[in-house]
Amino acid sequence: MTGLLALAPEFIVLGGALVALFADRVTRDERLAPGLASLSALAAAVVAAYIGPAGALFDGALAIDPSAVFARIAIAALAGVWLAWVTGRGTGVERPAEAAAFALVSALGGMLMVGARDLIVLFISLELSTMPAYVMMGYRRADERGLEGALKYFLLSMLTSLLMLYGLSFIYGLAGSTAYAHLALGAGGLLRPLAFVLVLVGLFAKLSAAPFHYWTPDAYAGASPAAVAFVSTVPKIAGTVAFVRLVDALAPGVGDALYVLVAASVLSMLLGNLAAFPQSDLRRLMAYSGVAHTGYILLALASGAAGGIAATFYAVAYAVPSMAIMLLAAEEGASLDDLGGLAARRPAVAWASVVWLLSLIGIPPMVGFFGKLYLFTSAVSADLLWPVLVAVTMSVISAGYYFRILRSVFFAERPDAPSIAPSPVAAVALFAATVGVLALGILAAPLLRLLGVSY
């Protein structure tokens, strides 16, 4: 299969982004743009599944293996679900045509990132994925809090990107190549772990891992819940897979530097879960929850090759319910009190939220349980027993703040709840997320076998 044909899903996404960007010229009605963009993203997911693994492309600069196929499908499908919700609730997102274009460009960068096998391709696709996120987080131009949060995100991300680029330049100097296949770092003394740590700093900031997570709560709290629903999920899948690839390429040359991953994992799990408890704003609560889940992902990354597959699967397992919860916040309100009486007003959505939250806790048969099970198993196999004990303890503790959300949904009241107009398209998007959580859990074993896990 030729390189261009193997990248058909990316071309479909790019075409959808261009249509959305020029919606007022192409469709004469920018309100149609999110719908067309959603169709293009879902079509890209179907085409990616049909094409399947495509091997090395462009002299090894890209490679589409089973993990990359899984991530491409997940990124495109989640972008399609988000855009379908925007189609049904266009009033929840300012300038929906521009938002659709930004979302698809970000998804395009993510789909390229998961196949990157070259440092230059990695960095360009990483920035292509995250730059639209800067705009989406500060999308409400009249909101000072949103602009402040977006500015913090932008400044920290740019600083850490420069540090990452600095580390990549060291790696190139040591290896004499930008191709992953030739990154086995030879002599270099302290320069090897220094280069690795500098690269980790950039990736930690992109994934909001401690101690580079400080932008996350402020940026999320200032942004619209709809924007948070996308930015906190789709780029994280791509960033996780890119992290897996780079660690696999560099790990043989850095040795004990991998313990940096373990330290960052434990710190992220502790800080994220404990800081989420006092939050009353769903955006801040889910921001700290995301920090904690990044900690679980980092634990998998420190476990070796099998842990990389676990990290990829878990990133998707986290993204689906997390997006659904933030879309619910976009409809009902970002405060926990805003969810009061939801069970009486919208019982189907209330019970769907049970599925989403139980998955984040890790209760079977939801996908979150199987994601954590394989993740912890991989870490135990790598003799990381004490970090696994911390992870299991933090998973139990996380139930406390997730059940706070369910308490508001089922037992609190909200007499002044606004009347939300029915939207079949938005309802389908939330239903798709619920089905995704259950289906991925039921199909976890065959999916993991397709990704290369042997039982």
PDB file of N, CA and C in Angstrom, residues 23 33 35 48 85 111 124 152 171 207 215 226 234 236 315 320 334 355 410 415-416 418 447 455:
ATOM      1  N   ALA A  23     -16.786  27.424   5.827  1.00  0.00           N
ATOM      2  CA  ALA A  23     -18.192  27.019   5.786  1.00  0.00           C
ATOM      3  C   ALA A  23     -19.092  28.100   5.212  1.00  0.00           C
ATOM      4  N   ALA A  33     -21.522  23.361   9.360  1.00  0.00           N
ATOM      5  CA  ALA A  33     -20.118  22.951   9.389  1.00  0.00           C
ATOM      6  C   ALA A  33     -19.842  21.841  10.408  1.00  0.00           C
ATOM      7  N   GLY A  35     -21.745  19.500  11.526  1.00  0.00           N
ATOM      8  CA  GLY A  35     -22.311  18.251  11.039  1.00  0.00           C
ATOM      9  C   GLY A  35     -21.468  17.627   9.943  1.00  0.00           C
ATOM     10  N   ALA A  48      -9.937   4.192   8.454  1.00  0.00           N
ATOM     11  CA  ALA A  48      -8.760   3.735   9.197  1.00  0.00           C
ATOM     12  C   ALA A  48      -8.924   2.278   9.623  1.00  0.00           C
ATOM     13  N   TRP A  85     -22.126  16.320  18.860  1.00  0.00           N
ATOM     14  CA  TRP A  85     -22.755  17.049  19.970  1.00  0.00           C
ATOM     15  C   TRP A  85     -22.823  18.543  19.653  1.00  0.00           C
ATOM     16  N   MET A 111      -3.595  12.118  14.768  1.00  0.00           N
ATOM     17  CA  MET A 111      -3.547  10.913  13.940  1.00  0.00           C
ATOM     18  C   MET A 111      -2.179  10.727  13.297  1.00  0.00           C
ATOM     19  N   ILE A 124       6.503  18.160  14.835  1.00  0.00           N
ATOM     20  CA  ILE A 124       5.569  18.927  14.001  1.00  0.00           C
ATOM     21  C   ILE A 124       4.129  18.483  14.259  1.00  0.00           C
ATOM     22  N   LYS A 152      -1.948  30.830  30.392  1.00  0.00           N
ATOM     23  CA  LYS A 152      -1.091  29.961  31.202  1.00  0.00           C
ATOM     24  C   LYS A 152      -0.754  28.684  30.432  1.00  0.00           C
ATOM     25  N   ILE A 171      19.555  14.531  21.524  1.00  0.00           N
ATOM     26  CA  ILE A 171      19.384  13.146  21.063  1.00  0.00           C
ATOM     27  C   ILE A 171      19.889  12.986  19.635  1.00  0.00           C
ATOM     28  N   LEU A 207       0.686  16.231  28.599  1.00  0.00           N
ATOM     29  CA  LEU A 207      -0.250  15.273  29.196  1.00  0.00           C
ATOM     30  C   LEU A 207      -0.744  15.721  30.566  1.00  0.00           C
ATOM     31  N   TRP A 215      -1.075  24.400  34.886  1.00  0.00           N
ATOM     32  CA  TRP A 215      -1.934  25.129  33.960  1.00  0.00           C
ATOM     33  C   TRP A 215      -3.328  24.497  33.873  1.00  0.00           C
ATOM     34  N   ALA A 226     -17.572  22.524  26.912  1.00  0.00           N
ATOM     35  CA  ALA A 226     -17.511  21.857  25.609  1.00  0.00           C
ATOM     36  C   ALA A 226     -16.086  21.809  25.083  1.00  0.00           C
ATOM     37  N   VAL A 234      -8.995  14.012  23.381  1.00  0.00           N
ATOM     38  CA  VAL A 234      -8.428  13.602  22.089  1.00  0.00           C
ATOM     39  C   VAL A 234      -6.918  13.808  22.025  1.00  0.00           C
ATOM     40  N   LYS A 236      -4.869  13.839  24.409  1.00  0.00           N
ATOM     41  CA  LYS A 236      -4.207  12.969  25.396  1.00  0.00           C
ATOM     42  C   LYS A 236      -3.980  11.574  24.833  1.00  0.00           C
ATOM     43  N   ALA A 315      -5.562   5.025  27.798  1.00  0.00           N
ATOM     44  CA  ALA A 315      -5.825   6.406  27.378  1.00  0.00           C
ATOM     45  C   ALA A 315      -7.181   6.513  26.704  1.00  0.00           C
ATOM     46  N   VAL A 320     -13.091   8.314  26.687  1.00  0.00           N
ATOM     47  CA  VAL A 320     -14.504   8.211  26.291  1.00  0.00           C
ATOM     48  C   VAL A 320     -15.438   8.695  27.402  1.00  0.00           C
ATOM     49  N   ALA A 334     -21.493  23.783  34.927  1.00  0.00           N
ATOM     50  CA  ALA A 334     -20.196  23.254  35.341  1.00  0.00           C
ATOM     51  C   ALA A 334     -20.091  22.983  36.836  1.00  0.00           C
ATOM     52  N   VAL A 355     -22.713   4.930  34.280  1.00  0.00           N
ATOM     53  CA  VAL A 355     -21.804   4.106  33.480  1.00  0.00           C
ATOM     54  C   VAL A 355     -20.464   4.818  33.295  1.00  0.00           C
ATOM     55  N   PHE A 410     -28.478  12.202  41.701  1.00  0.00           N
ATOM     56  CA  PHE A 410     -29.627  11.410  42.159  1.00  0.00           C
ATOM     57  C   PHE A 410     -30.282  11.925  43.437  1.00  0.00           C
ATOM     58  N   PRO A 415     -34.199  23.459  42.042  1.00  0.00           N
ATOM     59  CA  PRO A 415     -35.514  24.009  41.656  1.00  0.00           C
ATOM     60  C   PRO A 415     -35.444  24.944  40.447  1.00  0.00           C
ATOM     61  N   ASP A 416     -34.312  25.626  40.282  1.00  0.00           N
ATOM     62  CA  ASP A 416     -34.224  26.620  39.211  1.00  0.00           C
ATOM     63  C   ASP A 416     -33.598  26.059  37.932  1.00  0.00           C
ATOM     64  N   PRO A 418     -32.812  25.090  34.371  1.00  0.00           N
ATOM     65  CA  PRO A 418     -33.360  25.596  33.110  1.00  0.00           C
ATOM     66  C   PRO A 418     -33.913  24.469  32.248  1.00  0.00           C
ATOM     67  N   LEU A 447      -9.684  -7.030  21.722  1.00  0.00           N
ATOM     68  CA  LEU A 447      -8.980  -5.816  21.316  1.00  0.00           C
ATOM     69  C   LEU A 447      -7.519  -5.859  21.758  1.00  0.00           C
ATOM     70  N   TYR A 455      -1.856 -13.843  26.118  1.00  0.00           N
ATOM     71  CA  TYR A 455      -2.298 -14.281  27.442  1.00  0.00           C
ATOM     72  C   TYR A 455      -1.710 -15.651  27.758  1.00  0.00           C
TER      73      TYR A 455
END
